[in-house]
Coordinates of C-alpha atoms in Angstrom, one line a residue:
M26 CA 0.0 0.0 0.0
K27 CA 1.3 3.5 -1.0
D28 CA -0.1 5.8 1.7
I29 CA 0.1 9.6 1.9
A30 CA -0.8 12.0 4.7
I31 CA -1.8 15.5 3.7
I32 CA -1.4 18.1 6.5
S33 CA -3.5 21.2 5.8
I34 CA -4.9 24.1 7.8
H35 CA -8.4 23.3 6.5
K36 CA -10.0 20.0 5.5
E37 CA -11.4 21.6 2.4
H38 CA -8.0 22.6 1.0
G39 CA -6.7 19.1 1.9
E40 CA -9.5 17.6 -0.3
I41 CA -8.5 19.8 -3.2
I42 CA -4.9 18.6 -2.9
K43 CA -6.0 15.0 -2.6
K44 CA -8.1 15.3 -5.8
D45 CA -5.2 16.8 -7.6
L46 CA -2.8 14.0 -6.6
L47 CA -5.2 11.3 -7.7
N48 CA -5.0 12.9 -11.2
Y49 CA -1.3 12.1 -11.4
F50 CA -1.2 8.7 -9.7
I51 CA -4.1 7.2 -11.7
D52 CA -2.6 3.7 -12.0
D53 CA -1.2 3.6 -8.4
N54 CA -3.0 2.1 -5.4
L55 CA -2.9 5.2 -3.2
E56 CA -4.5 5.7 0.2
I57 CA -4.6 9.4 1.1
N58 CA -5.5 10.6 4.6
I59 CA -6.1 14.3 5.4
Y60 CA -5.3 15.8 8.7
T61 CA -5.8 19.4 9.8
A62 CA -3.3 21.3 11.9
D63 CA -5.5 20.9 15.0
E64 CA -5.8 17.2 14.5
I65 CA -2.0 16.5 14.3
K66 CA -1.6 18.2 17.7
K67 CA -3.5 15.2 19.2
L68 CA -1.5 12.5 17.4
D69 CA 1.4 10.6 18.8
I70 CA 2.7 9.3 15.4
L71 CA 2.0 9.6 11.7
H72 CA 2.2 6.1 10.1
E73 CA 2.0 7.1 6.4
K74 CA 5.0 6.6 4.1
C75 CA 4.8 10.1 2.7
I76 CA 3.8 13.2 4.7
L77 CA 2.8 16.1 2.5
V78 CA 2.9 19.3 4.4
V79 CA 0.7 22.0 2.7
N80 CA 1.2 24.7 5.4
I81 CA 4.8 24.8 6.6
D82 CA 3.8 26.5 9.8
V83 CA 3.1 23.1 11.2
F84 CA 6.3 21.5 9.9
E85 CA 8.2 21.3 13.3
K86 CA 5.2 19.6 14.9
V87 CA 4.9 17.2 12.0
K88 CA 8.6 16.3 12.2
L89 CA 8.2 15.2 15.8
I90 CA 5.5 12.7 15.1
T91 CA 6.9 11.3 11.8
K92 CA 8.2 7.8 11.7
E93 CA 11.9 7.5 10.9
M94 CA 11.3 5.7 7.6
S95 CA 8.7 8.2 6.4
K96 CA 9.5 11.0 4.0
V97 CA 8.3 14.6 4.7
V98 CA 7.6 16.6 1.5
I99 CA 7.0 20.4 1.9
N100 CA 4.5 21.2 -0.8
R101 CA 4.9 24.3 -2.9
L102 CA 1.6 25.4 -4.3
T103 CA 1.3 26.7 -7.8
V104 CA -1.2 27.6 -10.6
K105 CA -2.4 25.8 -13.7
K106 CA -1.4 27.4 -16.9
E107 CA -4.9 27.2 -18.4
N108 CA -6.2 29.5 -15.7
L109 CA -3.5 32.1 -16.4
I110 CA -4.7 32.8 -20.0
K111 CA -7.3 35.2 -18.6
L112 CA -4.5 37.5 -17.5
Y113 CA -3.7 38.5 -21.1
D114 CA -6.8 40.8 -21.0
I115 CA -5.1 43.1 -18.4
P116 CA -3.3 46.0 -20.1
K117 CA 0.4 45.9 -19.5
K118 CA 1.9 48.2 -16.8
S119 CA -1.4 48.2 -15.0
K120 CA -1.7 48.3 -11.2
V121 CA -3.2 45.0 -10.0
L122 CA -4.4 44.0 -6.6
I123 CA -3.4 40.5 -5.5
A124 CA -6.1 39.5 -3.0
N125 CA -5.5 36.6 -0.6
I126 CA -5.9 35.6 3.0
N127 CA -2.4 36.8 4.1
F128 CA 0.8 38.5 2.8
R129 CA 2.7 35.2 2.2
N130 CA -0.1 33.8 0.1
C131 CA -0.2 37.0 -1.9
M132 CA 3.5 36.8 -2.5
E133 CA 3.3 33.1 -3.6
V134 CA 0.7 34.1 -6.2
I135 CA 2.9 37.0 -7.4
S136 CA 5.8 34.5 -7.6
C137 CA 3.8 32.2 -9.9
L138 CA 2.8 35.2 -12.0
Y139 CA 6.4 36.3 -12.4
S140 CA 7.6 32.8 -13.3
S141 CA 4.8 32.6 -15.9
G142 CA 6.1 35.7 -17.7
F143 CA 3.5 38.2 -16.3
K144 CA 6.1 40.7 -15.2
E145 CA 4.9 43.9 -16.7
Y146 CA 2.4 44.7 -14.0
E147 CA 2.6 46.5 -10.7
Y148 CA 1.4 43.9 -8.2
I149 CA 0.0 45.1 -4.9
P150 CA -0.6 42.6 -2.1
Y151 CA -4.1 43.0 -0.5
Y152 CA -4.9 40.7 2.4
N153 CA -6.7 42.9 4.9
T154 CA -10.2 43.8 3.8
L155 CA -10.3 46.6 6.4
E156 CA -7.3 48.3 4.8
D157 CA -7.8 51.0 2.3
Y158 CA -6.2 50.8 -1.1
D159 CA -5.7 52.9 -4.3
H160 CA -9.3 53.1 -5.7
D161 CA -7.9 54.0 -9.2
I162 CA -6.9 50.3 -9.4
K163 CA -9.3 48.5 -11.8
Y164 CA -8.0 45.0 -11.8
A165 CA -7.6 42.3 -9.1
I166 CA -6.3 38.7 -9.2
T167 CA -7.2 36.1 -6.6
A168 CA -6.6 32.4 -6.1
N169 CA -10.1 31.2 -5.2
E170 CA -10.4 33.8 -2.4
M171 CA -13.1 36.0 -4.0
N172 CA -14.3 37.2 -0.5
M173 CA -11.0 39.0 -0.1
V174 CA -11.5 41.2 -3.2
P175 CA -12.9 44.7 -2.7
T176 CA -16.4 45.1 -4.1
D177 CA -15.7 48.1 -6.3
I178 CA -13.0 46.5 -8.4
E179 CA -14.0 46.6 -12.1
R180 CA -12.4 43.3 -13.3
V181 CA -11.6 40.3 -11.0
I182 CA -9.7 37.3 -12.4
D183 CA -9.9 34.1 -10.3
I184 CA -7.0 31.9 -11.3
G185 CA -8.4 29.1 -9.2
E186 CA -7.2 27.1 -6.2
R187 CA -3.5 26.5 -6.2
V188 CA -2.4 23.0 -6.7
C189 CA 0.7 20.8 -6.1
S190 CA 3.8 21.9 -8.0
P191 CA 5.6 19.5 -10.3
S192 CA 8.6 19.4 -8.0
S193 CA 6.3 18.3 -5.1
I194 CA 4.7 15.6 -7.2
I195 CA 8.1 14.2 -8.2
E196 CA 9.2 14.2 -4.6
I197 CA 6.0 12.3 -3.6
A198 CA 6.7 9.7 -6.4
N199 CA 10.3 9.2 -5.1
A200 CA 9.0 8.9 -1.5
L201 CA 6.6 6.2 -2.6
N202 CA 9.3 4.4 -4.6
I203 CA 7.3 4.8 -7.8
K204 CA 9.7 4.0 -10.6
D205 CA 10.0 5.8 -13.9
F206 CA 7.6 8.6 -13.0
P207 CA 5.8 10.1 -14.9
Q208 CA 4.7 6.7 -16.2
N209 CA 2.6 8.0 -19.1
E210 CA 2.4 10.9 -21.6
K211 CA -0.9 12.2 -20.0
T212 CA 0.8 12.8 -16.7
R213 CA 3.8 14.4 -18.4
I214 CA 1.5 16.8 -20.3
M215 CA -0.3 17.6 -17.0
L216 CA 3.0 18.5 -15.4
R217 CA 3.9 20.8 -18.3
N218 CA 0.5 22.5 -17.9
I219 CA 1.3 23.6 -14.3
E220 CA 3.3 26.8 -14.0
D221 CA 6.4 26.2 -11.8
S222 CA 9.8 27.8 -11.8
S223 CA 11.5 24.5 -11.5
I224 CA 9.6 22.8 -14.3
E225 CA 12.7 22.6 -16.5
T226 CA 14.6 20.8 -13.8
I227 CA 11.7 18.4 -13.1
L228 CA 11.5 17.3 -16.8
G229 CA 15.2 16.9 -17.2
E230 CA 16.1 20.0 -19.1
K231 CA 19.0 22.1 -17.8
Y232 CA 19.5 19.5 -15.1
D233 CA 23.3 19.8 -15.4
L234 CA 23.2 23.5 -14.9
K235 CA 21.3 23.0 -11.6
I236 CA 24.0 20.5 -10.5
Q237 CA 26.7 23.0 -11.3
I238 CA 24.9 25.8 -9.4
N239 CA 24.5 23.5 -6.3
V240 CA 28.3 22.7 -6.5
I241 CA 29.1 26.4 -6.5
L242 CA 26.8 27.0 -3.6
E243 CA 28.6 24.3 -1.6
L244 CA 32.0 25.8 -2.4
M245 CA 31.0 29.2 -0.8
R246 CA 32.4 29.9 2.6
N247 CA 29.3 31.7 3.8
G248 CA 25.7 30.5 4.0
I249 CA 23.7 31.1 0.8
I250 CA 19.9 31.1 0.5
I251 CA 18.1 31.7 -2.8
T252 CA 14.4 32.7 -2.7
D253 CA 11.8 33.6 -5.2
I254 CA 9.9 37.0 -5.2
S255 CA 7.6 35.9 -2.4
G256 CA 10.4 34.9 -0.1
I257 CA 10.0 31.1 -0.6
I258 CA 13.4 29.4 -0.3
M259 CA 14.3 27.6 -3.5
S260 CA 17.8 26.5 -2.7
S261 CA 20.4 26.7 0.1
N262 CA 23.8 25.4 0.9
T263 CA 25.1 23.3 3.8
K264 CA 26.6 26.3 5.5
A265 CA 23.2 28.1 5.7
K266 CA 21.6 24.9 7.0
D267 CA 24.3 24.6 9.7
I268 CA 23.8 28.2 10.8
L269 CA 20.0 27.8 11.0
K270 CA 19.9 24.2 12.2
K271 CA 18.5 24.9 15.6
R272 CA 15.6 26.8 14.0
T273 CA 14.7 24.2 11.4
S274 CA 16.2 21.1 9.8
V275 CA 14.7 21.9 6.4
L276 CA 15.0 25.2 4.5
E277 CA 13.6 24.6 1.0
S278 CA 10.0 25.5 0.6
F279 CA 9.9 27.6 3.8
N280 CA 9.3 31.3 3.6
I281 CA 12.4 33.2 4.6
S282 CA 10.3 35.3 7.0
N283 CA 9.4 32.1 8.9
V284 CA 13.0 31.0 9.2
I285 CA 14.5 34.5 9.9
P286 CA 11.7 36.7 11.3
E287 CA 14.4 39.3 12.0
L288 CA 14.1 40.3 8.4
D289 CA 11.2 42.4 9.4
N290 CA 11.2 44.3 6.1
I291 CA 10.6 41.2 4.0
K292 CA 7.4 42.8 2.7
S293 CA 9.3 45.6 1.1
M294 CA 12.3 43.5 0.0
R295 CA 11.0 43.3 -3.5
F296 CA 11.3 47.1 -3.8
I297 CA 15.1 47.2 -3.0
N298 CA 17.5 47.6 -5.8
K299 CA 20.8 47.3 -3.9
K300 CA 22.6 45.1 -1.4
E301 CA 21.4 45.6 2.2
E302 CA 22.7 44.0 5.4
K303 CA 22.0 43.8 9.1
I304 CA 23.4 41.9 12.1
I305 CA 21.2 39.6 14.0
N306 CA 21.7 37.1 16.8
I307 CA 21.0 33.4 16.0
D308 CA 21.4 30.9 18.9
G309 CA 23.9 33.2 20.7
K310 CA 26.0 34.0 17.6
N311 CA 26.1 37.3 15.8
I312 CA 25.3 36.6 12.1
I313 CA 25.7 39.2 9.3
I314 CA 22.8 38.8 6.9
S315 CA 23.0 40.4 3.5
Y316 CA 20.3 40.3 0.8
I317 CA 20.4 41.5 -2.7
P318 CA 17.7 41.2 -5.4
I319 CA 17.9 39.1 -8.5
S320 CA 16.7 41.2 -11.4
N321 CA 15.6 40.3 -14.9
S322 CA 15.0 43.3 -17.2
N323 CA 14.9 45.6 -14.1
I324 CA 12.2 43.4 -12.6
V325 CA 13.0 41.7 -9.2
T326 CA 12.3 38.0 -9.5
G327 CA 14.0 36.7 -6.3
F328 CA 16.7 37.3 -3.7
V329 CA 20.1 36.0 -2.7
I330 CA 20.6 36.0 1.0
T331 CA 24.0 35.4 2.6
L332 CA 24.7 34.5 6.2
D333 CA 28.2 35.1 7.8
D334 CA 29.3 34.2 11.3
F335 CA 30.7 37.5 12.6
A336 CA 33.2 35.7 14.9
A337 CA 34.3 33.4 12.1
I338 CA 34.9 36.5 9.9
E339 CA 37.0 38.1 12.6
D340 CA 39.0 34.8 13.0
K341 CA 39.6 34.8 9.3
Q342 CA 40.8 38.4 9.3
N343 CA 43.2 37.6 12.2
D344 CA 44.6 34.7 10.1
Y345 CA 45.0 37.1 7.1
R346 CA 46.8 39.6 9.4
T347 CA 49.1 36.9 10.6
K348 CA 49.9 35.7 7.0
I349 CA 50.6 39.3 6.0
N350 CA 53.0 39.5 9.0
F351 CA 54.6 36.2 7.9
S352 CA 54.5 34.6 11.4
K353 CA 52.0 33.4 14.0
P354 CA 52.2 35.6 17.1
R355 CA 51.3 33.2 19.8
A356 CA 51.8 32.4 23.4
I357 CA 53.5 29.1 24.1
Y358 CA 53.6 29.2 27.9
N359 CA 50.9 28.6 30.5
F360 CA 50.8 28.5 34.3
D361 CA 52.0 24.8 34.3
N362 CA 55.3 26.0 32.9
I363 CA 55.9 28.3 35.9
I364 CA 58.1 26.1 38.1
G365 CA 58.0 26.6 41.9
D366 CA 56.5 25.4 45.1
S367 CA 57.2 28.3 47.4
D368 CA 54.2 30.1 49.0
I369 CA 55.1 33.4 47.4
I370 CA 55.2 32.1 43.8
N371 CA 51.9 30.1 44.3
K372 CA 50.2 33.2 45.6
V373 CA 51.4 35.2 42.6
K374 CA 50.2 32.4 40.2
N375 CA 46.8 32.3 41.8
T376 CA 46.4 36.1 41.5
A377 CA 47.5 36.0 37.9
K378 CA 44.9 33.2 37.1
M379 CA 42.1 35.4 38.5
M380 CA 43.4 38.3 36.4
A381 CA 43.1 36.1 33.3
N382 CA 39.3 36.1 33.6
S383 CA 39.2 39.9 33.4
N384 CA 39.5 42.0 30.3
S385 CA 41.2 44.9 32.2
S386 CA 44.8 46.0 31.6
V387 CA 47.5 44.2 33.5
I388 CA 50.9 45.6 34.4
I389 CA 53.6 43.2 35.6
F390 CA 56.4 44.6 37.9
G391 CA 59.5 42.6 38.5
E392 CA 63.3 42.6 38.2
S393 CA 65.0 41.6 35.0
G394 CA 64.9 37.8 34.6
T395 CA 61.9 37.1 36.9
G396 CA 59.7 35.7 34.0
K397 CA 57.4 38.6 33.2
E398 CA 56.7 37.5 29.6
I399 CA 56.0 33.9 30.8
F400 CA 53.4 35.3 33.1
A401 CA 52.0 37.5 30.4
Q402 CA 51.7 34.5 28.0
S403 CA 50.1 32.4 30.8
I404 CA 47.5 35.0 31.5
H405 CA 46.7 35.2 27.8
N406 CA 46.4 31.4 27.5
A407 CA 44.1 31.2 30.5
S408 CA 41.8 34.0 29.2
P409 CA 38.9 33.9 26.7
R410 CA 41.2 35.5 24.2
K411 CA 43.5 32.4 24.0
R412 CA 42.4 31.4 20.5
N413 CA 43.6 34.7 19.1
N414 CA 47.1 36.3 18.7
F415 CA 49.5 37.1 21.5
V416 CA 51.7 39.9 20.2
A417 CA 54.8 40.9 22.1
V418 CA 56.8 44.1 21.6
N419 CA 59.9 45.3 23.4
C420 CA 59.4 49.0 23.6
A421 CA 63.2 49.5 24.3
A422 CA 64.3 47.5 21.3
I423 CA 62.6 49.5 18.6
P424 CA 63.9 52.9 17.7
E425 CA 61.6 55.8 18.5
N426 CA 61.1 56.8 14.9
L427 CA 60.0 53.3 14.0
L428 CA 57.8 52.5 17.0
E429 CA 54.7 54.3 15.8
S430 CA 54.8 52.6 12.4
E431 CA 55.3 49.2 14.1
M432 CA 52.5 49.8 16.6
F433 CA 49.9 51.2 14.2
G434 CA 51.1 50.2 10.8
Y435 CA 51.2 52.2 7.6
E436 CA 49.8 52.5 4.1
E437 CA 51.6 52.0 0.9
G438 CA 54.0 54.9 0.2
A439 CA 53.4 56.5 3.6
F440 CA 57.0 57.5 3.9
T441 CA 60.4 56.9 2.2
G442 CA 61.4 53.3 2.7
A443 CA 57.9 52.1 3.4
K444 CA 57.0 48.6 2.0
K445 CA 55.1 48.8 -1.2
E446 CA 52.2 46.7 0.2
G447 CA 52.1 48.7 3.5
K448 CA 52.3 47.1 6.9
V449 CA 49.9 45.7 9.5
G450 CA 50.5 47.3 12.9
L451 CA 50.9 45.3 16.1
F452 CA 47.5 46.6 17.4
E453 CA 45.7 45.4 14.4
L454 CA 47.6 42.1 14.5
A455 CA 46.5 41.6 18.1
H456 CA 42.8 42.3 17.4
N457 CA 40.7 40.1 19.7
G458 CA 43.9 39.0 21.4
T459 CA 46.6 40.4 23.7
L460 CA 49.3 43.0 23.1
F461 CA 52.3 42.6 25.5
L462 CA 54.2 45.8 25.9
D463 CA 57.5 44.9 27.6
E464 CA 59.8 47.5 29.1
I465 CA 56.9 50.1 28.9
A466 CA 59.0 52.6 30.9
E467 CA 61.3 53.0 28.0
M468 CA 58.6 54.5 25.7
T469 CA 58.9 58.2 25.0
L470 CA 56.4 60.7 26.3
L471 CA 55.1 61.4 22.7
M472 CA 54.6 57.7 22.1
Q473 CA 52.9 57.4 25.5
T474 CA 50.4 60.0 24.5
K475 CA 49.5 58.2 21.3
L476 CA 49.3 54.9 23.2
L477 CA 47.0 56.3 25.8
R478 CA 44.6 57.6 23.1
V479 CA 44.4 54.2 21.4
I480 CA 43.9 52.3 24.7
E481 CA 41.1 54.7 25.7
E482 CA 39.3 54.7 22.3
M483 CA 40.4 51.3 20.9
Q484 CA 40.8 52.9 17.5
I485 CA 43.9 53.3 15.3
I486 CA 44.8 55.2 12.2
K487 CA 47.6 53.9 10.1
I488 CA 50.4 56.2 9.0
G489 CA 49.4 57.7 5.6
S490 CA 45.8 56.9 6.0
N491 CA 42.6 58.7 7.2
K492 CA 40.6 55.5 7.8
I493 CA 39.8 54.7 11.4
I494 CA 40.2 51.0 12.3
T495 CA 38.4 49.7 15.5
V496 CA 40.3 47.1 17.4
D497 CA 39.7 45.0 20.5
V498 CA 42.9 44.4 22.3
R499 CA 43.8 43.6 25.9
I500 CA 47.0 45.3 27.1
I501 CA 49.5 43.6 29.3
A502 CA 52.5 45.8 30.1
A503 CA 55.7 45.0 32.0
T504 CA 58.6 46.9 33.5
N505 CA 61.5 46.5 35.9
K506 CA 61.4 50.2 36.8
N507 CA 59.5 52.0 39.5
L508 CA 56.8 53.6 37.4
R509 CA 55.3 55.6 40.3
K510 CA 58.7 57.3 40.7
L511 CA 59.0 58.0 37.0
V512 CA 55.6 59.6 37.1
D513 CA 56.8 61.9 40.0
E514 CA 59.8 62.8 37.9
G515 CA 57.7 63.6 34.9
K516 CA 59.2 60.8 32.8
F517 CA 56.0 58.8 32.6
R518 CA 52.5 60.1 32.0
E519 CA 50.3 59.8 35.1
D520 CA 47.1 59.2 33.1
L521 CA 48.7 56.3 31.2
Y522 CA 50.1 54.9 34.5
Y523 CA 46.6 54.7 35.9
R524 CA 45.2 53.3 32.7
L525 CA 47.7 50.5 32.7
N526 CA 47.8 49.9 36.5
V527 CA 44.3 48.5 36.7
L528 CA 45.5 44.9 37.7
P529 CA 49.1 45.2 39.1
L530 CA 51.1 42.0 39.5
T531 CA 54.5 42.0 41.2
L532 CA 56.8 39.0 40.6
P533 CA 59.2 38.0 43.4
S534 CA 62.9 37.9 42.8
L535 CA 64.7 34.5 43.0
R536 CA 66.3 35.4 46.3
E537 CA 62.8 35.9 47.7
R538 CA 61.9 32.3 46.8
K539 CA 65.0 30.4 47.7
E540 CA 63.2 27.1 48.2
D541 CA 62.5 27.1 44.4
I542 CA 66.2 27.6 43.4
I543 CA 67.2 23.9 43.3
L544 CA 63.8 22.9 41.8
L545 CA 64.4 25.3 39.0
A546 CA 68.0 24.2 38.5
E547 CA 67.0 20.5 38.2
H548 CA 64.2 21.4 35.8
F549 CA 66.7 23.2 33.5
I550 CA 69.1 20.2 33.8
Q551 CA 66.4 17.9 32.8
N552 CA 65.4 20.1 29.8
L553 CA 69.0 20.0 28.6
G554 CA 69.0 16.2 28.7
K555 CA 72.0 15.9 30.9
N556 CA 72.7 13.4 33.6
I557 CA 74.1 15.9 36.1
K558 CA 73.8 15.8 39.9
L559 CA 74.4 18.8 42.2
H560 CA 76.6 18.2 45.2
P561 CA 75.0 19.1 48.6
E562 CA 77.6 21.8 49.1
T563 CA 76.8 23.2 45.6
K564 CA 73.1 23.3 46.5
K565 CA 73.9 25.2 49.7
L566 CA 76.1 27.7 47.9
M567 CA 73.4 28.2 45.2
K568 CA 70.7 29.0 47.9
S569 CA 73.0 31.5 49.5
Y570 CA 73.8 33.4 46.3
N571 CA 72.0 36.7 45.6
W572 CA 71.0 36.0 42.0
G573 CA 71.0 39.5 40.6
G574 CA 69.9 38.2 37.2
N575 CA 67.2 36.0 38.8
I576 CA 65.9 33.0 36.8
R577 CA 67.7 34.0 33.6
E578 CA 71.0 34.0 35.4
L579 CA 70.2 30.6 37.0
R580 CA 69.4 29.1 33.6
N581 CA 72.7 30.4 32.2
I582 CA 74.7 28.9 35.0
V583 CA 73.0 25.5 34.5
E584 CA 73.9 25.7 30.8
Y585 CA 77.5 26.3 32.0
F586 CA 77.3 23.2 34.2
A587 CA 76.1 21.2 31.2
S588 CA 79.2 22.2 29.2
L589 CA 81.5 20.7 31.9
D590 CA 82.4 17.0 31.3
K591 CA 81.2 16.0 34.8
T592 CA 78.3 14.1 36.3
I593 CA 78.5 15.8 39.7
I594 CA 78.8 19.6 40.0
E595 CA 80.8 20.5 43.1
K596 CA 81.2 23.7 45.0
D597 CA 84.5 24.6 43.3
D598 CA 82.7 24.4 39.9

């Protein structure tokens, strides 16, 4: 038994669809059951092999009660060609009311008229009988909804109840495993006599072109949806389905306003003649939606809608910035790489971990060699910004006349010696990530002023450009100087000091954490792959030493030990 369930808002419309289907499947033993939207709310399961949904508003409910082996077909209604012949009586370029029960049905009728070649009319949707309209309009078209037509219209053309589209009929045949459909010439003629924009595909003509278009859609990096003039989705790619998967598992045959209600101006979309876009939130993600009309002889026949994940775009831009810079600015250290069991270092690590969860500026104070950059990288890698770039710059290592161009970048030909392609600045490279400003105290007052402005406004202007670039960068600064003293001496801007000194972190010197000295030394020996032991007297001497160069000096001495041809390092060594 080949059984079909028709899901319709009203029983009467379901009967019309049933009668229409029986015309195509004359030789097939069909059992067709009709359910209204209210009736399916009371059902636990639909047992039919093919579920034909006439009104897509009930699709999600239908999906929940459909057997796994059943096939759901979203029916697209259309119009018989024989009923459209009457339209030739309407003078071209006339204003015509399209009367139906709601806006979407009006637009579906308009879509059928466009695809049938009746494009030289100004169609005006009319679905509210209480709403006034232009009384100079003489013509109205309706699809078996005469009660919706104003009484003073001079000429009304009823194109009849809309029926199943050829594409829907073919889908039903496939769902029922009916081979070689259409099976006879009569059915094929009937299919040709129904107006449908996909008729050429259904009958095998231009099939290769459709395949090529679908391949192109799948190659696109962004989500693509193609609709007709009424907003009915005709085609979409996997990326679009993925972005919208929590809203619906099927896109084709839905109206775009049902899937993306944020497109609140869908009613006026057919009047736009340029690309428009907006940002909406879909399932917690910011999505950029662009829509542009498809025109044929200056007449809009449909729309291309693109969907882009805002965060993915930013990630891609960061990748491009990195490629332009020829390297991947990244943080390789995390808190597990910070060796030490002393109370003081554990306290500092715990403080730094809490700072990682904040977005505020951090300034790390500490003597040379205490591991300020390792802490900066660890904070970045424990923060929400860890997927993005960690960009480090030594403010003392870059000449003053080059620091601005390094920090903010420059355009092509901005100055003598500038690279032909220009340069991406460190702020732009660190967008959505972290910028580590080491030896911040060595920055000149002029550069401090420019840095303060960027930190406060998060906007940069490249040298040689007038374009403002907005960035989102977390600042971690470091210094081995007493910044407060430099502020008092007028060598460091006080406003910049307070802007950076939001989350201060002071690293202990090695002499303040003597219990970590041997632990660190043995860690460095292990990393060098040497079988070296420290004599007890050596350990005692190392603990008593002042370590002016801190951990950096300790690591250098261990490398010296490793160069000796000895297995035990004694006090004299």
